[in-house]
PDB file of C-alpha atoms and ligand atoms in Angstrom:
ATOM      1  CA  MET A  12     -13.573 -44.641  45.565  1.00 43.00           C
ATOM      2  CA  LEU A  13     -11.265 -42.187  43.896  1.00 47.00           C
ATOM      3  CA  SER A  14     -14.261 -41.069  41.869  1.00 44.00           C
ATOM      4  CA  TRP A  15     -13.183 -37.424  42.228  1.00 47.00           C
ATOM      5  CA  LEU A  16     -10.262 -38.210  39.910  1.00 49.00           C
ATOM      6  CA  PHE A  17     -12.578 -38.948  37.030  1.00 48.00           C
ATOM      7  CA  PRO A  18     -14.958 -36.372  35.704  1.00 49.00           C
ATOM      8  CA  LYS A  19     -18.552 -37.474  35.469  1.00 51.00           C
ATOM      9  CA  LYS A  20     -19.498 -38.660  32.050  1.00 50.00           C
ATOM     10  CA  THR A  21     -21.707 -36.071  30.556  1.00 51.00           C
ATOM     11  CA  GLN A  22     -24.048 -36.537  27.677  1.00 54.00           C
ATOM     12  CA  THR A  23     -22.129 -36.275  24.417  1.00 58.00           C
ATOM     13  CA  GLU A  24     -22.687 -32.795  23.128  1.00 63.00           C
ATOM     14  CA  THR A  25     -23.735 -32.499  19.545  1.00 63.00           C
ATOM     15  CA  PRO A  26     -21.713 -29.724  17.932  1.00 62.00           C
ATOM     16  CA  VAL A  27     -23.833 -26.782  16.921  1.00 61.00           C
ATOM     17  CA  TYR A  28     -23.113 -25.781  13.368  1.00 63.00           C
ATOM     18  CA  GLN A  29     -24.065 -22.205  12.803  1.00 62.00           C
ATOM     19  CA  GLU A  30     -25.494 -21.710   9.390  1.00 66.00           C
ATOM     20  CA  HIS A  31     -23.841 -18.818   7.593  1.00 74.00           C
ATOM     21  CA  LYS A  32     -25.759 -17.243   4.802  1.00 82.00           C
ATOM     22  CA  GLU A  33     -23.209 -16.055   2.267  1.00 89.00           C
ATOM     23  CA  ASP A  34     -24.063 -12.655   0.788  1.00 90.00           C
ATOM     24  CA  PHE A  35     -21.575 -10.742  -1.311  1.00 95.00           C
ATOM     25  CA  SER A  36     -24.193  -9.257  -3.607  1.00 92.00           C
ATOM     26  CA  ASP A  37     -23.865  -5.588  -2.687  1.00 93.00           C
ATOM     27  CA  VAL A  38     -20.323  -4.282  -2.386  1.00 97.00           C
ATOM     28  CA  THR A  39     -21.515  -0.666  -2.470  1.00 96.00           C
ATOM     29  CA  ILE A  40     -21.884  -0.728   1.335  1.00 97.00           C
ATOM     30  CA  VAL A  41     -18.151  -1.482   1.562  1.00 97.00           C
ATOM     31  CA  ALA A  42     -17.354   1.184  -1.051  1.00 98.00           C
ATOM     32  CA  GLU A  43     -19.326   3.808   0.901  1.00 97.00           C
ATOM     33  CA  TYR A  44     -17.752   2.824   4.208  1.00 97.00           C
ATOM     34  CA  PHE A  45     -14.233   2.888   2.738  1.00 98.00           C
ATOM     35  CA  LYS A  46     -14.720   6.258   1.082  1.00 98.00           C
ATOM     36  CA  GLU A  47     -16.035   7.753   4.306  1.00 97.00           C
ATOM     37  CA  LEU A  48     -13.072   6.343   6.228  1.00 97.00           C
ATOM     38  CA  THR A  49     -10.174   6.994   3.849  1.00 98.00           C
ATOM     39  CA  GLY A  50     -11.406   9.199   1.018  1.00 98.00           C
ATOM     40  CA  VAL A  51     -10.577   6.484  -1.512  1.00 98.00           C
ATOM     41  CA  THR A  52     -13.371   5.906  -4.021  1.00 97.00           C
ATOM     42  CA  PHE A  53     -13.980   2.741  -6.016  1.00 96.00           C
ATOM     43  CA  ASP A  54     -16.818   4.304  -8.067  1.00 92.00           C
ATOM     44  CA  LYS A  55     -15.120   3.407 -11.345  1.00 90.00           C
ATOM     45  CA  GLN A  56     -13.550   0.185 -10.072  1.00 94.00           C
ATOM     46  CA  ILE A  57     -16.414  -1.508  -8.298  1.00 96.00           C
ATOM     47  CA  SER A  58     -15.597  -4.972  -9.666  1.00 95.00           C
ATOM     48  CA  ILE A  59     -11.988  -4.674  -8.473  1.00 96.00           C
ATOM     49  CA  LEU A  60     -13.314  -3.727  -5.029  1.00 97.00           C
ATOM     50  CA  ASN A  61     -15.714  -6.669  -5.102  1.00 97.00           C
ATOM     51  CA  SER A  62     -12.999  -9.191  -5.832  1.00 96.00           C
ATOM     52  CA  LYS A  63     -10.580  -7.748  -3.227  1.00 97.00           C
ATOM     53  CA  ALA A  64     -13.246  -7.389  -0.517  1.00 98.00           C
ATOM     54  CA  LYS A  65     -14.720 -10.835  -1.174  1.00 97.00           C
ATOM     55  CA  SER A  66     -11.340 -12.574  -0.957  1.00 97.00           C
ATOM     56  CA  PHE A  67     -10.554 -10.554   2.194  1.00 98.00           C
ATOM     57  CA  CYS A  68     -13.812 -11.825   3.750  1.00 97.00           C
ATOM     58  CA  GLN A  69     -13.209 -15.411   2.697  1.00 96.00           C
ATOM     59  CA  ASN A  70      -9.699 -15.367   4.183  1.00 97.00           C
ATOM     60  CA  ASN A  71     -11.174 -14.121   7.450  1.00 97.00           C
ATOM     61  CA  ASN A  72     -14.194 -16.473   7.602  1.00 96.00           C
ATOM     62  CA  ILE A  73     -16.606 -13.620   7.052  1.00 96.00           C
ATOM     63  CA  TYR A  74     -19.730 -14.526   5.119  1.00 96.00           C
ATOM     64  CA  SER A  75     -21.207 -11.229   4.020  1.00 96.00           C
ATOM     65  CA  TYR A  76     -20.316  -7.568   3.579  1.00 97.00           C
ATOM     66  CA  LYS A  77     -22.716  -6.672   6.419  1.00 96.00           C
ATOM     67  CA  GLU A  78     -20.815  -9.034   8.731  1.00 96.00           C
ATOM     68  CA  LEU A  79     -17.543  -7.468   7.525  1.00 97.00           C
ATOM     69  CA  LEU A  80     -18.686  -3.978   8.488  1.00 97.00           C
ATOM     70  CA  ASN A  81     -19.964  -5.218  11.853  1.00 97.00           C
ATOM     71  CA  LYS A  82     -16.690  -6.965  12.640  1.00 97.00           C
ATOM     72  CA  ILE A  83     -14.624  -3.980  11.575  1.00 97.00           C
ATOM     73  CA  SER A  84     -16.553  -1.678  13.887  1.00 96.00           C
ATOM     74  CA  GLN A  85     -15.357  -3.824  16.820  1.00 97.00           C
ATOM     75  CA  ASP A  86     -11.946  -4.986  15.638  1.00 98.00           C
ATOM     76  CA  LYS A  87      -9.240  -2.385  14.979  1.00 97.00           C
ATOM     77  CA  VAL A  88      -6.724  -4.941  13.705  1.00 98.00           C
ATOM     78  CA  LEU A  89      -9.153  -6.260  11.110  1.00 98.00           C
ATOM     79  CA  LYS A  90     -10.009  -2.700  10.092  1.00 98.00           C
ATOM     80  CA  GLN A  91      -6.312  -1.900   9.549  1.00 98.00           C
ATOM     81  CA  GLU A  92      -5.896  -5.117   7.541  1.00 98.00           C
ATOM     82  CA  LEU A  93      -8.773  -4.092   5.268  1.00 98.00           C
ATOM     83  CA  ILE A  94      -7.187  -0.653   4.785  1.00 98.00           C
ATOM     84  CA  ASN A  95      -3.884  -2.350   3.925  1.00 98.00           C
ATOM     85  CA  ARG A  96      -5.662  -4.632   1.456  1.00 98.00           C
ATOM     86  CA  LEU A  97      -7.596  -1.874  -0.330  1.00 98.00           C
ATOM     87  CA  THR A  98      -4.985   0.873  -0.694  1.00 97.00           C
ATOM     88  CA  THR A  99      -2.467   1.026  -3.548  1.00 96.00           C
ATOM     89  CA  ASN A 100       1.112   1.780  -2.533  1.00 95.00           C
ATOM     90  CA  GLU A 101       2.946   1.921  -5.860  1.00 95.00           C
ATOM     91  CA  THR A 102       5.955   4.267  -5.667  1.00 97.00           C
ATOM     92  CA  PHE A 103       9.670   4.386  -6.531  1.00 98.00           C
ATOM     93  CA  PHE A 104      12.822   6.440  -5.955  1.00 98.00           C
ATOM     94  CA  TYR A 105      13.190   9.728  -7.864  1.00 98.00           C
ATOM     95  CA  ARG A 106       9.598   9.582  -9.185  1.00 97.00           C
ATOM     96  CA  GLU A 107       8.778  12.877 -11.002  1.00 96.00           C
ATOM     97  CA  PHE A 108      12.244  14.074 -10.070  1.00 98.00           C
ATOM     98  CA  ASN A 109      11.757  17.636 -11.403  1.00 98.00           C
ATOM     99  CA  GLN A 110       9.503  18.374  -8.398  1.00 98.00           C
ATOM    100  CA  ILE A 111      12.108  17.047  -5.985  1.00 98.00           C
ATOM    101  CA  ALA A 112      14.703  19.250  -7.709  1.00 98.00           C
ATOM    102  CA  GLU A 113      12.397  22.266  -7.325  1.00 98.00           C
ATOM    103  CA  LEU A 114      11.988  21.523  -3.612  1.00 98.00           C
ATOM    104  CA  VAL A 115      15.757  21.234  -3.209  1.00 98.00           C
ATOM    105  CA  SER A 116      16.342  24.622  -4.805  1.00 98.00           C
ATOM    106  CA  LEU A 117      13.679  26.217  -2.534  1.00 97.00           C
ATOM    107  CA  ILE A 118      15.229  24.683   0.562  1.00 97.00           C
ATOM    108  CA  LYS A 119      18.692  25.904  -0.449  1.00 97.00           C
ATOM    109  CA  GLN A 120      17.348  29.448  -0.155  1.00 95.00           C
ATOM    110  CA  GLU A 121      16.086  28.908   3.404  1.00 95.00           C
ATOM    111  CA  SER A 122      18.160  30.180   6.286  1.00 94.00           C
ATOM    112  CA  HIS A 123      16.411  28.023   8.945  1.00 96.00           C
ATOM    113  CA  PRO A 124      16.058  24.254   9.245  1.00 97.00           C
ATOM    114  CA  VAL A 125      12.910  23.062   7.447  1.00 97.00           C
ATOM    115  CA  ARG A 126      10.229  20.460   8.165  1.00 98.00           C
ATOM    116  CA  ILE A 127       9.046  18.498   5.150  1.00 98.00           C
ATOM    117  CA  LEU A 128       5.914  16.334   5.066  1.00 98.00           C
ATOM    118  CA  CYS A 129       5.321  13.464   2.641  1.00 98.00           C
ATOM    119  CA  ALA A 130       1.614  12.659   2.896  1.00 98.00           C
ATOM    120  CA  PRO A 131       1.306   9.962   1.680  1.00 98.00           C
ATOM    121  CA  CYS A 132       4.705   8.313   1.756  1.00 98.00           C
ATOM    122  CA  ALA A 133       3.645   4.694   0.992  1.00 98.00           C
ATOM    123  CA  THR A 134       6.790   2.526   1.372  1.00 98.00           C
ATOM    124  CA  GLY A 135       9.154   5.474   1.849  1.00 98.00           C
ATOM    125  CA  GLU A 136      10.877   5.924  -1.504  1.00 98.00           C
ATOM    126  CA  GLU A 137       9.693   9.528  -1.981  1.00 98.00           C
ATOM    127  CA  SER A 138      10.771  10.661   1.500  1.00 98.00           C
ATOM    128  CA  TYR A 139      14.188   9.044   1.154  1.00 98.00           C
ATOM    129  CA  SER A 140      14.534  10.475  -2.378  1.00 98.00           C
ATOM    130  CA  ILE A 141      14.118  13.965  -0.943  1.00 98.00           C
ATOM    131  CA  ALA A 142      16.785  13.236   1.693  1.00 98.00           C
ATOM    132  CA  ILE A 143      19.198  11.896  -0.934  1.00 98.00           C
ATOM    133  CA  ALA A 144      18.589  14.811  -3.321  1.00 98.00           C
ATOM    134  CA  LEU A 145      19.159  17.338  -0.527  1.00 98.00           C
ATOM    135  CA  LEU A 146      22.417  15.726   0.547  1.00 98.00           C
ATOM    136  CA  GLU A 147      23.529  15.450  -3.074  1.00 98.00           C
ATOM    137  CA  SER A 148      23.035  19.185  -3.552  1.00 98.00           C
ATOM    138  CA  GLY A 149      25.113  19.961  -0.464  1.00 98.00           C
ATOM    139  CA  VAL A 150      22.330  20.696   2.049  1.00 98.00           C
ATOM    140  CA  ALA A 151      23.514  19.624   5.510  1.00 97.00           C
ATOM    141  CA  SER A 152      21.504  16.891   7.198  1.00 97.00           C
ATOM    142  CA  ASN A 153      20.755  19.132  10.200  1.00 97.00           C
ATOM    143  CA  LYS A 154      19.008  21.629   7.901  1.00 97.00           C
ATOM    144  CA  PHE A 155      15.972  19.428   7.314  1.00 98.00           C
ATOM    145  CA  LYS A 156      13.617  16.921   8.939  1.00 98.00           C
ATOM    146  CA  ILE A 157      11.381  14.737   6.786  1.00 98.00           C
ATOM    147  CA  ILE A 158       8.186  13.121   8.091  1.00 98.00           C
ATOM    148  CA  GLY A 159       6.388  10.496   6.031  1.00 98.00           C
ATOM    149  CA  ILE A 160       2.831   9.444   6.861  1.00 98.00           C
ATOM    150  CA  ASP A 161       0.500   6.884   5.330  1.00 98.00           C
ATOM    151  CA  ILE A 162      -2.756   5.167   6.236  1.00 98.00           C
ATOM    152  CA  ASN A 163      -1.339   1.742   5.285  1.00 98.00           C
ATOM    153  CA  SER A 164       0.505   0.189   8.245  1.00 98.00           C
ATOM    154  CA  ASP A 165       2.268  -2.475   6.113  1.00 98.00           C
ATOM    155  CA  ALA A 166       3.650   0.299   3.900  1.00 98.00           C
ATOM    156  CA  ILE A 167       4.908   2.186   6.962  1.00 98.00           C
ATOM    157  CA  ASP A 168       6.605  -0.970   8.292  1.00 98.00           C
ATOM    158  CA  ARG A 169       8.346  -1.412   4.944  1.00 98.00           C
ATOM    159  CA  ALA A 170       9.324   2.260   4.853  1.00 98.00           C
ATOM    160  CA  LYS A 171      10.986   1.876   8.256  1.00 98.00           C
ATOM    161  CA  LYS A 172      12.874  -1.222   7.119  1.00 98.00           C
ATOM    162  CA  ALA A 173      13.983   0.525   3.889  1.00 98.00           C
ATOM    163  CA  ASN A 174      14.841  -2.678   2.101  1.00 98.00           C
ATOM    164  CA  TYR A 175      14.146  -2.321  -1.596  1.00 98.00           C
ATOM    165  CA  ARG A 176      14.287  -4.200  -4.887  1.00 98.00           C
ATOM    166  CA  GLU A 177      15.913  -3.247  -8.167  1.00 96.00           C
ATOM    167  CA  ARG A 178      12.615  -1.985  -9.614  1.00 96.00           C
ATOM    168  CA  ASN A 179      12.251   0.503  -6.706  1.00 98.00           C
ATOM    169  CA  VAL A 180      15.707   2.034  -7.290  1.00 98.00           C
ATOM    170  CA  ARG A 181      15.662   1.836 -11.094  1.00 96.00           C
ATOM    171  CA  ASN A 182      15.674   5.647 -11.534  1.00 97.00           C
ATOM    172  CA  LEU A 183      18.800   6.130  -9.419  1.00 98.00           C
ATOM    173  CA  SER A 184      22.179   6.174 -11.118  1.00 98.00           C
ATOM    174  CA  GLU A 185      24.539   3.342 -10.259  1.00 97.00           C
ATOM    175  CA  GLU A 186      26.655   5.873  -8.400  1.00 98.00           C
ATOM    176  CA  LEU A 187      23.739   6.867  -6.136  1.00 98.00           C
ATOM    177  CA  GLN A 188      22.764   3.237  -5.615  1.00 98.00           C
ATOM    178  CA  GLN A 189      26.288   2.484  -4.430  1.00 97.00           C
ATOM    179  CA  ARG A 190      26.550   5.581  -2.265  1.00 98.00           C
ATOM    180  CA  TYR A 191      23.278   5.137  -0.381  1.00 98.00           C
ATOM    181  CA  PHE A 192      22.529   1.390  -0.422  1.00 98.00           C
ATOM    182  CA  ILE A 193      24.140  -1.854   0.588  1.00 98.00           C
ATOM    183  CA  GLN A 194      23.403  -4.234  -2.230  1.00 96.00           C
ATOM    184  CA  GLU A 195      23.190  -7.939  -1.586  1.00 95.00           C
ATOM    185  CA  GLY A 196      21.875  -9.931  -4.515  1.00 93.00           C
ATOM    186  CA  GLU A 197      18.392  -8.647  -5.265  1.00 93.00           C
ATOM    187  CA  SER A 198      18.186  -6.545  -2.114  1.00 97.00           C
ATOM    188  CA  PHE A 199      19.024  -2.833  -1.804  1.00 98.00           C
ATOM    189  CA  GLN A 200      19.244  -1.923   1.869  1.00 98.00           C
ATOM    190  CA  LEU A 201      19.255   1.824   2.484  1.00 98.00           C
ATOM    191  CA  LYS A 202      22.151   2.855   4.714  1.00 98.00           C
ATOM    192  CA  SER A 203      21.270   3.792   8.285  1.00 97.00           C
ATOM    193  CA  ASP A 204      22.575   7.382   8.125  1.00 96.00           C
ATOM    194  CA  ILE A 205      19.915   8.153   5.465  1.00 97.00           C
ATOM    195  CA  LYS A 206      17.226   6.182   7.271  1.00 98.00           C
ATOM    196  CA  GLN A 207      17.608   8.327  10.358  1.00 97.00           C
ATOM    197  CA  LEU A 208      16.815  11.507   8.429  1.00 98.00           C
ATOM    198  CA  VAL A 209      13.217  10.398   7.954  1.00 98.00           C
ATOM    199  CA  GLU A 210      10.480   9.597  10.495  1.00 98.00           C
ATOM    200  CA  PHE A 211       7.457   7.501   9.542  1.00 98.00           C
ATOM    201  CA  HIS A 212       4.003   7.351  11.137  1.00 98.00           C
ATOM    202  CA  ILE A 213       0.628   5.792  10.425  1.00 98.00           C
ATOM    203  CA  PHE A 214      -1.916   8.562   9.869  1.00 98.00           C
ATOM    204  CA  ASN A 215      -5.136   9.030   7.963  1.00 98.00           C
ATOM    205  CA  ILE A 216      -5.091  12.618   6.694  1.00 98.00           C
ATOM    206  CA  PHE A 217      -8.811  12.916   7.537  1.00 98.00           C
ATOM    207  CA  GLU A 218      -8.339  11.990  11.192  1.00 96.00           C
ATOM    208  CA  GLU A 219      -8.349  14.795  13.751  1.00 96.00           C
ATOM    209  CA  ARG A 220      -5.097  13.549  15.299  1.00 96.00           C
ATOM    210  CA  PHE A 221      -3.263  14.205  11.985  1.00 98.00           C
ATOM    211  CA  LYS A 222      -3.840  17.922  12.551  1.00 95.00           C
ATOM    212  CA  SER A 223      -2.028  17.720  15.873  1.00 95.00           C
ATOM    213  CA  LEU A 224       1.329  17.280  14.101  1.00 97.00           C
ATOM    214  CA  GLU A 225       3.604  20.316  14.227  1.00 97.00           C
ATOM    215  CA  LYS A 226       3.209  22.352  11.023  1.00 98.00           C
ATOM    216  CA  PHE A 227       5.471  22.015   7.973  1.00 98.00           C
ATOM    217  CA  ASP A 228       7.486  24.320   5.715  1.00 98.00           C
ATOM    218  CA  TYR A 229       7.035  22.109   2.645  1.00 98.00           C
ATOM    219  CA  ILE A 230       4.466  19.467   1.782  1.00 98.00           C
ATOM    220  CA  PHE A 231       4.580  16.727  -0.828  1.00 98.00           C
ATOM    221  CA  SER A 232       1.261  15.015  -1.498  1.00 98.00           C
ATOM    222  CA  ARG A 233       1.630  13.072  -4.689  1.00 98.00           C
ATOM    223  CA  ASN A 234      -0.536  10.330  -6.175  1.00 98.00           C
ATOM    224  CA  MET A 235      -3.085  10.059  -3.367  1.00 98.00           C
ATOM    225  CA  LEU A 236      -5.704  12.524  -4.586  1.00 98.00           C
ATOM    226  CA  ILE A 237      -6.049  10.463  -7.791  1.00 97.00           C
ATOM    227  CA  TYR A 238      -7.989   7.950  -5.652  1.00 97.00           C
ATOM    228  CA  PHE A 239     -10.421  10.614  -4.366  1.00 97.00           C
ATOM    229  CA  ASP A 240     -13.509  12.185  -5.971  1.00 96.00           C
ATOM    230  CA  ALA A 241     -13.707  15.955  -6.568  1.00 96.00           C
ATOM    231  CA  ASP A 242     -15.258  16.846  -3.175  1.00 97.00           C
ATOM    232  CA  THR A 243     -12.818  14.681  -1.249  1.00 97.00           C
ATOM    233  CA  LYS A 244      -9.859  16.163  -3.187  1.00 97.00           C
ATOM    234  CA  GLN A 245     -11.044  19.591  -2.080  1.00 96.00           C
ATOM    235  CA  LYS A 246     -11.279  18.442   1.563  1.00 97.00           C
ATOM    236  CA  ALA A 247      -7.808  16.879   1.359  1.00 98.00           C
ATOM    237  CA  VAL A 248      -6.326  20.080  -0.068  1.00 97.00           C
ATOM    238  CA  GLU A 249      -7.886  22.059   2.816  1.00 97.00           C
ATOM    239  CA  VAL A 250      -6.468  19.633   5.393  1.00 98.00           C
ATOM    240  CA  LEU A 251      -3.006  19.800   3.825  1.00 98.00           C
ATOM    241  CA  ARG A 252      -3.140  23.612   3.613  1.00 98.00           C
ATOM    242  CA  SER A 253      -3.934  23.682   7.330  1.00 97.00           C
ATOM    243  CA  MET A 254      -0.706  21.768   7.942  1.00 98.00           C
ATOM    244  CA  GLN A 255       1.453  24.486   6.351  1.00 98.00           C
ATOM    245  CA  LYS A 256       3.398  27.014   8.394  1.00 98.00           C
ATOM    246  CA  ASP A 257       3.004  29.494   5.546  1.00 96.00           C
ATOM    247  CA  GLN A 258       0.000  29.048   3.272  1.00 93.00           C
ATOM    248  CA  SER A 259       1.488  31.171   0.501  1.00 91.00           C
ATOM    249  CA  LYS A 260       3.913  28.334  -0.208  1.00 92.00           C
ATOM    250  CA  LYS A 261       3.186  25.733  -2.842  1.00 91.00           C
ATOM    251  CA  ILE A 262       2.125  22.178  -1.991  1.00 97.00           C
ATOM    252  CA  PHE A 263       3.629  19.644  -4.381  1.00 98.00           C
ATOM    253  CA  PHE A 264       0.877  17.494  -5.890  1.00 98.00           C
ATOM    254  CA  GLY A 265       1.359  14.764  -8.473  1.00 96.00           C
ATOM    255  CA  HIS A 266       0.669  15.677 -12.087  1.00 93.00           C
ATOM    256  CA  ALA A 267      -2.576  13.687 -12.221  1.00 92.00           C
ATOM    257  CA  ASP A 268      -3.814  14.577  -8.748  1.00 94.00           C
ATOM    258  CA  LEU A 269      -5.897  17.698  -9.244  1.00 83.00           C
ATOM    259  CA  PHE A 270      -7.638  16.946 -12.561  1.00 69.00           C
TER     260      PHE A 270
HETATM  261  C1  LIG B 656       0.345   5.556  -4.875  1.00 52.54           C
HETATM  262  S1  LIG B 656       0.825   5.887  -3.219  1.00 52.54           S
HETATM  263  C2  LIG B 656       1.734   7.410  -3.448  1.00 52.54           C
HETATM  264  C3  LIG B 656       3.106   7.361  -2.823  1.00 52.54           C
HETATM  265  C4  LIG B 656       4.051   8.509  -3.158  1.00 52.54           C
HETATM  266  N1  LIG B 656       3.539   9.768  -2.658  1.00 52.54           N
HETATM  267  C5  LIG B 656       4.316   8.601  -4.629  1.00 52.54           C
HETATM  268  O1  LIG B 656       3.769   9.483  -5.292  1.00 52.54           O
HETATM  269  O2  LIG B 656       5.084   7.807  -5.160  1.00 52.54           O
HETATM  270  C6  LIG B 656      -0.728   6.419  -2.522  1.00 52.54           C
HETATM  271  C7  LIG B 656      -0.781   6.228  -1.006  1.00 52.54           C
HETATM  272  O3  LIG B 656      -1.865   6.994  -0.457  1.00 52.54           O
HETATM  273  C8  LIG B 656      -2.205   6.362   0.769  1.00 52.54           C
HETATM  274  N2  LIG B 656      -3.499   6.904   1.247  1.00 52.54           N
HETATM  275  C9  LIG B 656      -4.727   6.773   0.685  1.00 52.54           C
HETATM  276  N3  LIG B 656      -5.649   7.413   1.417  1.00 52.54           N
HETATM  277  C10 LIG B 656      -5.009   7.966   2.474  1.00 52.54           C
HETATM  278  C11 LIG B 656      -5.431   8.760   3.582  1.00 52.54           C
HETATM  279  N4  LIG B 656      -6.706   9.104   3.763  1.00 52.54           N
HETATM  280  N5  LIG B 656      -4.499   9.171   4.465  1.00 52.54           N
HETATM  281  C12 LIG B 656      -3.183   8.819   4.315  1.00 52.54           C
HETATM  282  N6  LIG B 656      -2.730   8.063   3.285  1.00 52.54           N
HETATM  283  C13 LIG B 656      -3.624   7.647   2.370  1.00 52.54           C
HETATM  284  C14 LIG B 656      -2.222   4.884   0.390  1.00 52.54           C
HETATM  285  O4  LIG B 656      -2.127   4.037   1.503  1.00 52.54           O
HETATM  286  C15 LIG B 656      -1.002   4.799  -0.551  1.00 52.54           C
HETATM  287  O5  LIG B 656       0.148   4.327   0.129  1.00 52.54           O
END
């Protein structure tokens, strides 16, 4: 009676423990995969890659680099997390300011509104620096549009939030800090009228869909090529050239990028 209320006792199941054979002996398969995907080479920093990739695997219960590559081929979120873990996003406001000043003087000579690309933009400081420098030199905000792209989705999220620390704004005068940021304790929040002058997107410059962006009058590509080998630098330069409206114009690279 009432037996249907109680499930039949089944034989106690013995949990099956899958044996995982840990193998982090050959990180070169990760290095090759990552270079193919992003252009970034770890040839001279293989032990740094090994420690980052191994801790990434351990945090995600992955027991070997082969398993990592298998999982990544099926899991876009995990793939993006690996990209975020292995790319370096160091940047700050008014970095190598002489190039920004040169861009400003070129734009002042333009009679039409210009499109400016920052590829890569990391956490946004370079793109916002260009906006600030243009406004400071009297260029009206409707005379330019700045687009920042980066392969690192965490960096793009932070760029959109535009909340910085003292070390990010250290090159700005106190006057500029006060004019463009709301400071609360340690935090420097960029004001919304500057934020809206810049658009940010996640893009890998080697992806086909990057080329579908409308072309640009001016391109900044600083401190990304330093992570590429000679052949990949060449490919990156070709991609960036193809994004220019007028190829006779200069692309702004970082001082260490092309050597
Ligand atoms: C050091 S930051 C440079 C930021 C800024 N341009 C500057 O000079 O201060 C380098 C950035 O390049 C990005 N990056 C690396 N490979 C990339 C690729 N294939 N496509 C887009 N961004 C990439 C990284 O995610 C990183 O944020």
